[in-house]
């Protein structure tokens, strides 16, 4: 794993997350029609902190882990404030520091933090059903990755991702992963599949994968929308699909 530098994660001028606090949030507080901002747009002259970047195998693993593990949804997360109203029931969430935007169902909670091997994780979820959620995970990757094509075309990428997760062939059987659909659009790879551990309910996964350069290193964005395949969670399917499709690098 090669080391590169970035000031974004620790710089106080940009409102970066503190290493001592696993979750944090910054947002406008007065108007429901202002844009949410995770971090202030302040020019920083701090010395960059060291950030680990991933090679191809590790990058694929990080995508798989983002899907296989539940999203980070802290109990003390605050409700996302309505920002720029789009279609009825949705608002645009913008992260100026990490350069992405996503449409979020109004009233959903939001949590942000860091995890081992992942530079940033932001999760959105309904308070009543946290198993249904959308998360955005960002990891640093090596300079040899110039575009998503570095992982192959979308079909081979999707097959490799899902096959890498599937353990249904083991004895006794492990996690069962099944690919449903894959396509490329808007400069992103979209992958739809299901995951089911033995004896557990099946999870439906909608992912969008993107890449961008922040001036120091390449970053891999993994957007993961998930819900349980049952009557209770099915009502969130349309909201999760719209949120994942709305993700854009800015």
Coordinates of N, CA and C in Angstrom, one line a residue:
X1 N 0.8 -1.2 0.0 CA 0.0 0.0 0.0 C 0.9 1.2 0.0
X2 N 0.7 2.1 -0.9 CA 1.6 3.3 -1.0 C 1.0 4.4 -0.2
X3 N 1.8 5.3 0.3 CA 1.3 6.4 1.1 C 1.4 7.7 0.3
X4 N 0.3 8.5 0.4 CA 0.3 9.8 -0.2 C -0.2 10.8 0.8
X5 N -0.5 12.1 0.4 CA -0.8 13.0 1.4 C -2.1 13.7 1.1
X6 N -2.8 14.2 2.1 CA -4.1 14.9 2.0 C -4.3 15.7 3.3
X7 N -4.7 16.9 3.2 CA -5.0 17.7 4.4 C -6.5 17.7 4.7
X8 N -7.3 17.1 3.9 CA -8.8 17.2 4.1 C -9.3 16.5 5.3
X9 N -8.7 15.4 5.8 CA -9.3 14.6 6.9 C -9.0 15.2 8.2
X10 N -7.9 16.0 8.4 CA -7.6 16.4 9.8 C -7.5 18.0 9.9
X11 N -7.6 18.7 8.8 CA -7.4 20.1 8.9 C -8.5 20.8 9.6
X12 N -8.3 21.6 10.6 CA -9.4 22.3 11.3 C -10.0 23.4 10.5
X13 N -9.3 24.0 9.5 CA -9.8 25.0 8.7 C -10.9 24.5 7.8
X14 N -10.9 23.2 7.4 CA -11.9 22.7 6.5 C -13.0 22.0 7.3
X15 N -12.9 22.0 8.6 CA -14.0 21.4 9.4 C -13.8 19.9 9.3
X16 N -12.6 19.4 9.1 CA -12.4 17.9 9.0 C -12.8 17.2 10.3
X17 N -13.0 15.9 10.2 CA -13.4 15.1 11.3 C -12.3 14.9 12.2
X18 N -12.5 15.0 13.5 CA -11.5 14.8 14.5 C -11.2 13.3 14.7
X19 N -10.0 12.9 14.8 CA -9.7 11.5 15.1 C -10.3 11.0 16.3
X20 N -10.6 11.8 17.3 CA -11.1 11.4 18.6 C -12.6 11.2 18.5
X21 N -13.3 11.7 17.5 CA -14.7 11.7 17.4 C -15.1 10.9 16.1
X22 N -15.7 9.7 16.2 CA -15.9 8.9 15.0 C -16.9 9.5 14.0
X23 N -17.8 10.3 14.5 CA -18.8 10.9 13.6 C -19.0 12.4 13.8
X24 N -19.2 13.1 12.7 CA -19.4 14.5 12.8 C -20.3 15.0 11.7
X25 N -20.8 16.2 11.8 CA -21.7 16.8 10.8 C -21.6 18.3 10.9
X26 N -21.6 18.9 9.8 CA -21.7 20.4 9.7 C -22.8 20.7 8.7
X27 N -23.7 21.6 9.0 CA -24.8 21.9 8.1 C -25.3 23.3 8.4
X28 N -26.0 23.9 7.4 CA -26.7 25.2 7.7 C -27.8 24.9 8.6
X29 N -28.2 25.9 9.4 CA -29.2 25.6 10.4 C -30.5 26.4 10.3
X30 N -30.5 27.5 9.5 CA -31.6 28.4 9.5 C -32.7 28.2 8.5
X31 N -32.3 27.9 7.3 CA -33.3 27.8 6.2 C -33.3 26.4 5.6
X32 N -34.5 25.9 5.3 CA -34.6 24.6 4.7 C -34.4 24.6 3.2
X33 N -34.0 25.8 2.7 CA -33.8 25.9 1.3 C -32.3 26.2 1.0
X34 N -31.4 26.1 2.0 CA -30.0 26.3 1.8 C -29.3 24.9 1.6
X35 N -28.2 25.0 1.0 CA -27.5 23.7 0.7 C -26.7 23.2 1.9
X36 N -26.8 21.9 2.1 CA -26.1 21.3 3.2 C -24.6 21.3 2.8
X37 N -23.7 21.5 3.7 CA -22.3 21.5 3.5 C -21.7 20.7 4.6
X38 N -21.0 19.6 4.2 CA -20.3 18.8 5.2 C -19.1 19.5 5.8
X39 N -18.4 20.3 5.0 CA -17.2 21.0 5.5 C -17.2 22.3 4.9
X40 N -16.6 23.3 5.6 CA -16.5 24.7 5.1 C -15.6 24.8 4.0
X41 N -15.9 25.7 3.0 CA -15.0 25.9 1.8 C -13.9 26.9 2.2
X42 N -13.0 26.5 3.0 CA -12.0 27.4 3.5 C -10.6 26.9 3.0
X43 N -9.8 27.9 2.5 CA -8.5 27.5 1.9 C -7.6 27.1 3.1
X44 N -6.9 26.0 3.0 CA -6.1 25.5 4.1 C -4.6 25.5 3.6
X45 N -3.8 25.9 4.5 CA -2.3 25.9 4.3 C -1.6 24.9 5.2
X46 N -2.4 24.0 5.9 CA -1.8 23.1 6.8 C -1.0 22.1 6.1
X47 N 0.0 21.5 6.8 CA 0.8 20.4 6.2 C -0.2 19.2 6.0
X48 N -0.2 18.6 4.8 CA -1.1 17.5 4.5 C -0.8 16.3 5.5
X49 N -1.8 15.6 5.8 CA -1.7 14.4 6.6 C -1.5 13.2 5.7
X50 N -0.9 12.1 6.2 CA -0.6 11.0 5.4 C -1.9 10.2 5.2
X51 N -2.1 9.7 4.0 CA -3.3 8.9 3.7 C -2.9 7.7 2.9
X52 N -3.3 6.5 3.3 CA -3.0 5.3 2.6 C -3.8 5.2 1.3
X53 N -3.2 4.7 0.2 CA -4.0 4.5 -1.0 C -3.9 3.0 -1.3
X54 N -4.9 2.5 -2.1 CA -5.1 1.1 -2.3 C -4.6 0.7 -3.7
X55 N -4.1 -0.6 -3.8 CA -3.9 -1.1 -5.1 C -5.2 -1.7 -5.6
X56 N -5.1 -2.3 -6.8 CA -6.3 -2.8 -7.5 C -7.1 -3.8 -6.6
X57 N -6.3 -4.8 -6.1 CA -7.0 -5.9 -5.3 C -7.6 -5.3 -4.0
X58 N -6.9 -4.4 -3.4 CA -7.4 -3.8 -2.2 C -8.6 -2.9 -2.5
X59 N -8.6 -2.2 -3.6 CA -9.7 -1.3 -4.0 C -11.0 -2.1 -4.2
X60 N -10.8 -3.3 -4.9 CA -12.0 -4.2 -5.1 C -12.5 -4.7 -3.8
X61 N -11.6 -5.0 -2.9 CA -12.0 -5.5 -1.6 C -12.8 -4.4 -0.8
X62 N -12.3 -3.2 -0.9 CA -13.0 -2.1 -0.2 C -14.4 -1.9 -0.7
X63 N -14.6 -2.1 -2.0 CA -16.0 -2.0 -2.6 C -16.8 -3.2 -2.1
X64 N -16.3 -4.3 -2.0 CA -17.0 -5.5 -1.5 C -17.4 -5.3 -0.1
X65 N -16.4 -4.8 0.7 CA -16.7 -4.6 2.2 C -17.8 -3.6 2.4
X66 N -17.8 -2.5 1.5 CA -18.8 -1.5 1.7 C -20.2 -2.0 1.5
X67 N -20.3 -3.1 0.6 CA -21.6 -3.7 0.4 C -21.9 -4.7 1.4
X68 N -20.9 -5.5 1.8 CA -21.2 -6.7 2.6 C -21.5 -6.3 4.1
X69 N -20.9 -5.1 4.5 CA -21.2 -4.7 5.9 C -22.3 -3.6 5.9
X70 N -23.0 -3.6 7.0 CA -24.1 -2.6 7.1 C -23.4 -1.2 7.2
X71 N -24.2 -0.2 6.7 CA -23.6 1.2 6.6 C -23.5 1.7 8.0
X72 N -22.5 2.7 8.2 CA -22.4 3.3 9.5 C -23.5 4.2 9.8
X73 N -24.3 3.9 10.8 CA -25.5 4.7 11.1 C -25.5 5.0 12.6
X74 N -24.8 6.1 13.0 CA -24.7 6.3 14.4 C -26.0 6.7 15.1
X75 N -26.2 6.3 16.3 CA -27.5 6.5 17.0 C -27.7 8.0 17.2
X76 N -26.6 8.8 17.4 CA -26.8 10.2 17.7 C -26.8 11.1 16.4
X77 N -27.0 10.5 15.2 CA -27.0 11.3 14.0 C -28.2 12.2 14.0
X78 N -28.1 13.3 13.4 CA -29.2 14.3 13.3 C -29.9 14.2 12.0
X79 N -31.2 14.7 12.0 CA -31.9 14.7 10.8 C -31.3 15.6 9.7
X80 N -31.2 15.1 8.5 CA -30.7 16.0 7.4 C -31.7 17.1 7.1
X81 N -31.2 18.3 7.1 CA -32.1 19.4 6.9 C -32.4 19.5 5.4
X82 N -33.7 19.9 5.1 CA -34.0 20.1 3.7 C -33.2 21.2 3.1
X83 N -32.6 21.0 1.9 CA -31.8 22.0 1.3 C -32.4 22.5 0.1
X84 N -31.9 22.2 -1.1 CA -32.5 22.6 -2.3 C -33.6 21.5 -2.7
X85 N -34.8 21.9 -2.7 CA -35.9 20.9 -3.0 C -35.8 20.6 -4.4
X86 N -35.9 19.3 -4.7 CA -35.9 18.8 -6.1 C -37.3 18.2 -6.4
X87 N -37.4 17.0 -6.6 CA -38.7 16.4 -6.7 C -39.3 16.3 -5.3
X88 N -40.6 16.2 -5.2 CA -41.3 16.2 -3.9 C -40.7 15.1 -3.0
X89 N -40.3 15.5 -1.8 CA -39.8 14.5 -0.8 C -38.3 14.3 -0.9
X90 N -37.6 15.0 -1.7 CA -36.1 14.9 -1.8 C -35.4 16.2 -1.7
X91 N -34.2 16.2 -1.2 CA -33.4 17.4 -1.1 C -32.0 17.0 -1.5
X92 N -31.2 18.0 -2.0 CA -29.9 17.8 -2.5 C -28.9 18.0 -1.4
X93 N -28.1 16.9 -1.1 CA -27.0 17.0 -0.1 C -25.7 17.2 -0.9
X94 N -24.9 18.2 -0.5 CA -23.7 18.5 -1.1 C -22.5 18.4 -0.1
X95 N -21.5 17.7 -0.5 CA -20.2 17.7 0.3 C -19.2 18.4 -0.5
X96 N -18.9 19.6 -0.1 CA -17.9 20.4 -0.9 C -16.5 19.9 -0.7
X97 N -16.2 19.4 0.5 CA -14.8 18.9 0.7 C -14.5 17.7 -0.1
X98 N -15.5 16.7 -0.2 CA -15.2 15.5 -0.9 C -15.8 15.5 -2.3
X99 N -16.4 16.6 -2.7 CA -16.7 16.9 -4.1 C -17.8 15.8 -4.6
X100 N -18.9 15.7 -3.9 CA -20.0 15.0 -4.5 C -21.3 15.5 -4.0
X101 N -22.4 15.2 -4.7 CA -23.7 15.5 -4.3 C -24.6 14.3 -4.5
X102 N -25.7 14.3 -3.7 CA -26.6 13.2 -3.8 C -28.0 13.7 -3.3
X103 N -29.1 13.2 -3.9 CA -30.4 13.5 -3.5 C -30.9 12.6 -2.4
X104 N -31.3 13.2 -1.3 CA -31.6 12.4 -0.1 C -33.1 12.6 0.3
X105 N -33.8 11.5 0.6 CA -35.2 11.6 1.0 C -35.3 12.5 2.3
X106 N -36.2 13.4 2.2 CA -36.4 14.4 3.4 C -36.8 13.6 4.6
X107 N -36.2 14.0 5.7 CA -36.5 13.4 7.0 C -35.6 12.2 7.4
X108 N -34.7 11.8 6.4 CA -33.8 10.7 6.7 C -32.7 11.3 7.6
X109 N -32.1 10.4 8.4 CA -31.0 10.8 9.3 C -29.7 10.7 8.5
X110 N -28.7 11.4 9.0 CA -27.4 11.4 8.4 C -26.3 11.2 9.4
X111 N -25.3 10.4 9.1 CA -24.1 10.2 9.9 C -22.9 10.2 9.1
X112 N -21.8 10.7 9.6 CA -20.5 10.8 8.9 C -19.4 10.3 9.8
X113 N -18.4 9.6 9.2 CA -17.3 9.2 10.0 C -16.2 8.6 9.2
X114 N -15.3 7.9 9.9 CA -14.1 7.3 9.2 C -14.1 5.8 9.7
X115 N -13.5 5.0 8.8 CA -13.4 3.6 9.2 C -12.0 3.1 8.7
X116 N -11.6 2.0 9.2 CA -10.3 1.4 8.9 C -10.2 1.2 7.4
X117 N -9.2 1.8 6.7 CA -9.1 1.6 5.3 C -10.0 2.5 4.4
X118 N -10.9 3.2 5.0 CA -11.8 4.1 4.3 C -11.6 5.5 4.8
X119 N -11.4 6.4 3.9 CA -11.1 7.8 4.4 C -12.4 8.5 4.9
X120 N -13.5 8.2 4.3 CA -14.7 8.9 4.7 C -15.9 8.0 4.4
X121 N -16.9 8.1 5.3 CA -18.1 7.4 5.1 C -19.3 8.3 5.5
X122 N -20.2 8.5 4.7 CA -21.4 9.2 5.0 C -22.6 8.4 4.7
X123 N -23.5 8.3 5.7 CA -24.7 7.4 5.6 C -26.0 8.1 5.8
X124 N -27.0 7.7 5.0 CA -28.3 8.3 5.1 C -29.3 7.2 5.3
X125 N -30.3 7.4 6.2 CA -31.2 6.3 6.5 C -32.4 6.8 7.2
X126 N -33.6 6.1 7.1 CA -34.8 6.4 7.8 C -34.7 6.0 9.2
X127 N -35.2 6.8 10.2 CA -35.0 6.5 11.6 C -35.7 5.2 12.0
X128 N -36.8 4.9 11.3 CA -37.6 3.7 11.7 C -37.0 2.4 11.2
X129 N -36.2 2.5 10.1 CA -35.7 1.3 9.5 C -34.3 1.5 9.0
X130 N -33.3 1.5 10.0 CA -31.9 1.7 9.6 C -31.3 0.7 8.7
X131 N -32.0 -0.5 8.6 CA -31.4 -1.5 7.7 C -31.6 -1.1 6.2
X132 N -32.5 -0.2 6.0 CA -32.6 0.4 4.6 C -31.8 1.7 4.6
X133 N -30.8 1.8 3.8 CA -29.9 3.0 3.9 C -29.1 3.2 2.6
X134 N -28.5 4.4 2.5 CA -27.6 4.7 1.4 C -26.3 5.2 2.0
X135 N -25.2 4.8 1.6 CA -23.9 5.3 2.2 C -23.0 5.6 1.0
X136 N -22.1 6.6 1.3 CA -21.0 7.0 0.4 C -19.7 6.8 1.0
X137 N -18.9 5.8 0.6 CA -17.6 5.5 1.1 C -16.5 6.0 0.1
X138 N -15.5 6.6 0.6 CA -14.4 7.1 -0.2 C -13.1 6.5 0.3
X139 N -12.3 6.0 -0.7 CA -11.0 5.4 -0.4 C -10.0 6.0 -1.4
X140 N -8.7 6.1 -0.9 CA -7.7 6.5 -1.8 C -7.1 5.3 -2.6
X141 N -6.8 5.5 -3.9 CA -6.3 4.4 -4.7 C -5.1 4.9 -5.5
X142 N -4.3 4.0 -6.0 CA -3.0 4.3 -6.6 C -3.1 5.1 -7.9
X143 N -1.9 5.7 -8.3 CA -1.9 6.6 -9.5 C -2.1 5.8 -10.8
X144 N -1.9 4.5 -10.7 CA -2.1 3.7 -11.9 C -3.5 3.5 -12.3
X145 N -4.4 3.9 -11.4 CA -5.9 3.9 -11.8 C -6.2 5.3 -12.4
X146 N -6.4 5.3 -13.7 CA -6.7 6.6 -14.3 C -8.2 6.8 -14.6
X147 N -8.9 5.7 -14.6 CA -10.4 5.8 -14.9 C -11.0 4.4 -14.4
X148 N -12.3 4.3 -14.4 CA -12.9 3.1 -14.1 C -12.5 2.0 -15.0
X149 N -12.1 2.3 -16.2 CA -11.7 1.3 -17.2 C -10.5 0.5 -16.6
X150 N -9.8 1.1 -15.7 CA -8.7 0.4 -15.1 C -9.1 -0.9 -14.4
X151 N -10.4 -1.0 -14.0 CA -11.0 -2.2 -13.4 C -11.6 -3.1 -14.5
X152 N -11.6 -2.7 -15.8 CA -12.2 -3.5 -16.8 C -13.6 -2.8 -17.2
X153 N -14.3 -3.4 -18.1 CA -15.6 -2.8 -18.5 C -16.6 -3.2 -17.4
X154 N -17.8 -2.5 -17.4 CA -18.7 -2.6 -16.3 C -19.2 -4.1 -16.1
X155 N -19.3 -4.8 -17.1 CA -19.8 -6.2 -16.9 C -18.8 -7.1 -16.2
X156 N -17.5 -7.0 -16.7 CA -16.5 -7.8 -16.0 C -16.2 -7.3 -14.6
X157 N -16.4 -6.0 -14.4 CA -16.2 -5.5 -13.1 C -17.3 -6.0 -12.1
X158 N -18.5 -6.0 -12.6 CA -19.7 -6.4 -11.8 C -19.5 -7.9 -11.5
X159 N -19.2 -8.7 -12.5 CA -19.0 -10.1 -12.3 C -17.9 -10.4 -11.3
X160 N -16.8 -9.7 -11.4 CA -15.7 -9.9 -10.4 C -16.1 -9.5 -9.0
X161 N -16.8 -8.4 -8.9 CA -17.3 -8.0 -7.6 C -18.2 -9.0 -6.9
X162 N -19.2 -9.4 -7.6 CA -20.2 -10.3 -7.0 C -19.6 -11.7 -6.8
X163 N -18.8 -12.2 -7.8 CA -18.2 -13.5 -7.6 C -17.2 -13.5 -6.4
X164 N -16.6 -12.3 -6.2 CA -15.7 -12.2 -5.1 C -16.4 -12.2 -3.7
X165 N -17.7 -11.8 -3.7 CA -18.4 -11.9 -2.5 C -19.1 -13.2 -2.2
X166 N -19.4 -13.9 -3.3 CA -20.2 -15.2 -3.2 C -19.4 -16.3 -2.5
X167 N -20.0 -16.9 -1.5 CA -19.4 -18.0 -0.8 C -20.4 -19.1 -0.7
X168 N -21.4 -19.1 -1.5 CA -22.5 -20.1 -1.5 C -22.0 -21.5 -1.9
X169 N -20.8 -21.6 -2.5 CA -20.2 -22.8 -3.0 C -19.5 -23.6 -1.8
X170 N -19.3 -22.9 -0.8 CA -18.5 -23.5 0.3 C -19.4 -24.5 1.0
X171 N -18.8 -25.4 1.8 CA -19.5 -26.4 2.6 C -19.0 -26.3 4.0
X172 N -19.9 -25.8 5.0 CA -21.3 -25.4 4.7 C -21.3 -24.1 3.9
X173 N -22.4 -23.8 3.2 CA -22.5 -22.6 2.4 C -22.4 -21.4 3.2
X174 N -21.7 -20.4 2.6 CA -21.6 -19.1 3.2 C -22.5 -18.0 2.5
X175 N -22.0 -16.8 2.5 CA -22.8 -15.7 1.9 C -23.1 -16.0 0.4
X176 N -24.4 -15.9 0.0 CA -24.8 -16.1 -1.3 C -24.9 -14.7 -2.0
X177 N -24.2 -14.5 -3.1 CA -24.3 -13.2 -3.9 C -24.8 -13.5 -5.3
X178 N -25.7 -12.7 -5.8 CA -26.3 -13.0 -7.1 C -26.4 -11.6 -7.9
X179 N -25.7 -11.6 -9.0 CA -25.8 -10.4 -9.9 C -27.1 -10.3 -10.6
X180 N -27.7 -9.1 -10.5 CA -28.9 -8.8 -11.2 C -28.8 -8.0 -12.5
X181 N -28.0 -6.9 -12.4 CA -27.8 -6.0 -13.5 C -26.5 -5.2 -13.4
X182 N -26.0 -4.7 -14.5 CA -24.8 -3.8 -14.5 C -24.9 -2.9 -15.7
X183 N -24.5 -1.7 -15.5 CA -24.5 -0.8 -16.7 C -23.5 0.4 -16.3
X184 N -23.1 1.1 -17.4 CA -22.3 2.3 -17.2 C -23.0 3.5 -17.7
X185 N -23.0 4.6 -16.9 CA -23.7 5.8 -17.3 C -23.2 6.9 -16.4
X186 N -23.3 8.2 -16.9 CA -22.9 9.4 -16.1 C -21.5 9.3 -15.6
X187 N -20.6 8.5 -16.3 CA -19.2 8.4 -15.8 C -19.1 7.5 -14.6
X188 N -20.1 6.7 -14.3 CA -20.1 5.8 -13.2 C -20.5 4.4 -13.6
X189 N -20.1 3.4 -12.8 CA -20.5 2.0 -13.0 C -21.7 1.8 -12.0
X190 N -22.8 1.2 -12.5 CA -23.9 0.8 -11.7 C -24.0 -0.7 -11.6
X191 N -24.1 -1.2 -10.4 CA -24.2 -2.7 -10.2 C -25.4 -3.0 -9.2
X192 N -26.3 -3.9 -9.6 CA -27.4 -4.3 -8.8 C -27.2 -5.8 -8.5
X193 N -27.3 -6.2 -7.2 CA -27.2 -7.6 -6.9 C -27.8 -7.8 -5.5
X194 N -27.9 -9.1 -5.1 CA -28.4 -9.4 -3.8 C -27.4 -10.2 -2.9
X195 N -27.5 -10.1 -1.6 CA -26.6 -10.8 -0.7 C -27.5 -11.5 0.4
X196 N -27.2 -12.7 0.7 CA -27.9 -13.4 1.7 C -27.0 -14.4 2.5
X197 N -26.9 -14.1 3.8 CA -26.2 -15.1 4.7 C -27.2 -16.2 5.0
X198 N -26.7 -17.4 5.2 CA -27.6 -18.5 5.6 C -28.4 -18.2 6.9
X199 N -29.7 -18.4 6.8 CA -30.6 -18.2 8.0 C -31.0 -16.7 8.1
X200 N -30.5 -15.8 7.2 CA -30.8 -14.4 7.3 C -31.7 -14.0 6.1
X201 N -32.3 -12.8 6.3 CA -33.1 -12.3 5.2 C -32.1 -11.7 4.1
X202 N -32.6 -11.8 2.8 CA -31.8 -11.3 1.7 C -31.8 -9.8 1.6
X203 N -30.6 -9.3 1.3 CA -30.4 -7.9 1.2 C -30.3 -7.5 -0.3
X204 N -31.0 -6.5 -0.7 CA -30.9 -6.0 -2.1 C -29.9 -4.8 -2.2
X205 N -28.9 -4.9 -3.0 CA -27.9 -3.9 -3.1 C -27.9 -3.2 -4.4
X206 N -27.9 -1.8 -4.4 CA -27.7 -1.0 -5.6 C -26.5 -0.1 -5.4
X207 N -25.5 -0.3 -6.3 CA -24.2 0.4 -6.1 C -23.9 1.3 -7.3
X208 N -23.2 2.4 -7.0 CA -22.7 3.3 -8.0 C -21.2 3.5 -7.7
X209 N -20.3 3.3 -8.6 CA -18.9 3.4 -8.4 C -18.3 4.5 -9.3
X210 N -17.5 5.4 -8.7 CA -16.9 6.5 -9.5 C -15.5 6.7 -9.0
X211 N -14.8 7.5 -9.8 CA -13.4 7.9 -9.5 C -13.2 9.4 -9.7
X212 N -12.3 10.0 -8.9 CA -12.0 11.4 -9.1 C -10.6 11.7 -8.5
X213 N -10.0 12.8 -8.9 CA -8.7 13.2 -8.5 C -8.8 14.5 -7.7
X214 N -8.3 14.5 -6.4 CA -8.5 15.7 -5.6 C -7.3 16.6 -5.6
X215 N -6.3 16.4 -6.4 CA -5.1 17.2 -6.5 C -3.9 16.6 -5.8
X216 N -4.2 15.6 -4.9 CA -3.1 14.8 -4.3 C -3.1 13.4 -4.7
X217 N -4.3 12.8 -4.8 CA -4.4 11.3 -5.1 C -5.7 11.0 -5.7
X218 N -5.8 9.9 -6.4 CA -7.1 9.4 -6.9 C -8.0 8.8 -5.8
X219 N -9.3 9.0 -5.9 CA -10.2 8.6 -4.9 C -11.3 7.7 -5.6
X220 N -11.6 6.6 -4.9 CA -12.7 5.7 -5.3 C -13.9 6.0 -4.5
X221 N -15.0 6.3 -5.2 CA -16.3 6.5 -4.5 C -17.2 5.3 -4.6
X222 N -17.7 4.8 -3.5 CA -18.6 3.6 -3.6 C -19.9 4.0 -2.9
X223 N -20.9 4.2 -3.7 CA -22.3 4.5 -3.2 C -23.0 3.2 -3.1
X224 N -23.5 2.9 -1.9 CA -24.2 1.6 -1.7 C -25.6 1.9 -1.1
X225 N -26.6 1.5 -1.8 CA -28.0 1.6 -1.3 C -28.5 0.2 -1.1
X226 N -29.0 -0.1 0.1 CA -29.5 -1.4 0.4 C -30.8 -1.4 1.2
X227 N -31.5 -2.5 1.0 CA -32.8 -2.7 1.8 C -33.0 -4.2 1.8
X228 N -33.8 -4.6 2.8 CA -34.1 -6.0 3.0 C -35.3 -6.4 2.1
X229 N -35.2 -7.5 1.5 CA -36.2 -8.0 0.6 C -37.4 -8.5 1.4
X230 N -38.2 -7.6 2.0 CA -39.4 -8.0 2.6 C -40.5 -6.8 2.5
X231 N -41.7 -7.1 2.9 CA -42.8 -6.1 2.7 C -42.5 -4.8 3.4
X232 N -41.9 -4.9 4.6 CA -41.6 -3.7 5.4 C -40.6 -2.8 4.7
X233 N -39.6 -3.3 4.2 CA -38.5 -2.5 3.6 C -38.7 -2.2 2.1
X234 N -39.6 -2.9 1.5 CA -39.8 -2.7 0.0 C -40.2 -1.3 -0.3
X235 N -40.9 -0.7 0.7 CA -41.4 0.7 0.4 C -40.3 1.7 0.3
X236 N -39.1 1.3 0.7 CA -37.9 2.3 0.5 C -37.2 2.1 -0.8
X237 N -37.6 1.0 -1.6 CA -36.9 0.7 -2.8 C -36.8 1.9 -3.7
X238 N -37.9 2.6 -4.1 CA -37.9 3.7 -5.0 C -37.0 4.8 -4.5
X239 N -37.1 5.1 -3.2 CA -36.3 6.2 -2.7 C -34.8 5.9 -2.8
X240 N -34.4 4.6 -2.5 CA -33.0 4.2 -2.5 C -32.5 4.2 -3.9
X241 N -33.3 3.8 -4.9 CA -32.9 3.8 -6.3 C -32.7 5.2 -6.8
X242 N -33.6 6.1 -6.4 CA -33.4 7.5 -6.9 C -32.2 8.1 -6.2
X243 N -31.9 7.8 -5.0 CA -30.8 8.4 -4.3 C -29.5 7.9 -5.0
X244 N -29.4 6.6 -5.2 CA -28.1 6.1 -5.9 C -28.0 6.7 -7.3
X245 N -29.0 6.7 -8.0 CA -28.9 7.3 -9.4 C -28.6 8.7 -9.4
X246 N -28.9 9.5 -8.4 CA -28.7 10.9 -8.3 C -27.3 11.3 -8.0
X247 N -26.5 10.3 -7.5 CA -25.1 10.6 -7.1 C -24.3 11.2 -8.2
X248 N -23.6 12.3 -8.0 CA -22.7 13.0 -9.0 C -21.4 13.4 -8.3
X249 N -20.3 13.3 -9.0 CA -19.1 13.9 -8.6 C -19.1 15.4 -9.1
X250 N -18.7 16.3 -8.2 CA -18.8 17.7 -8.5 C -17.4 18.4 -8.6

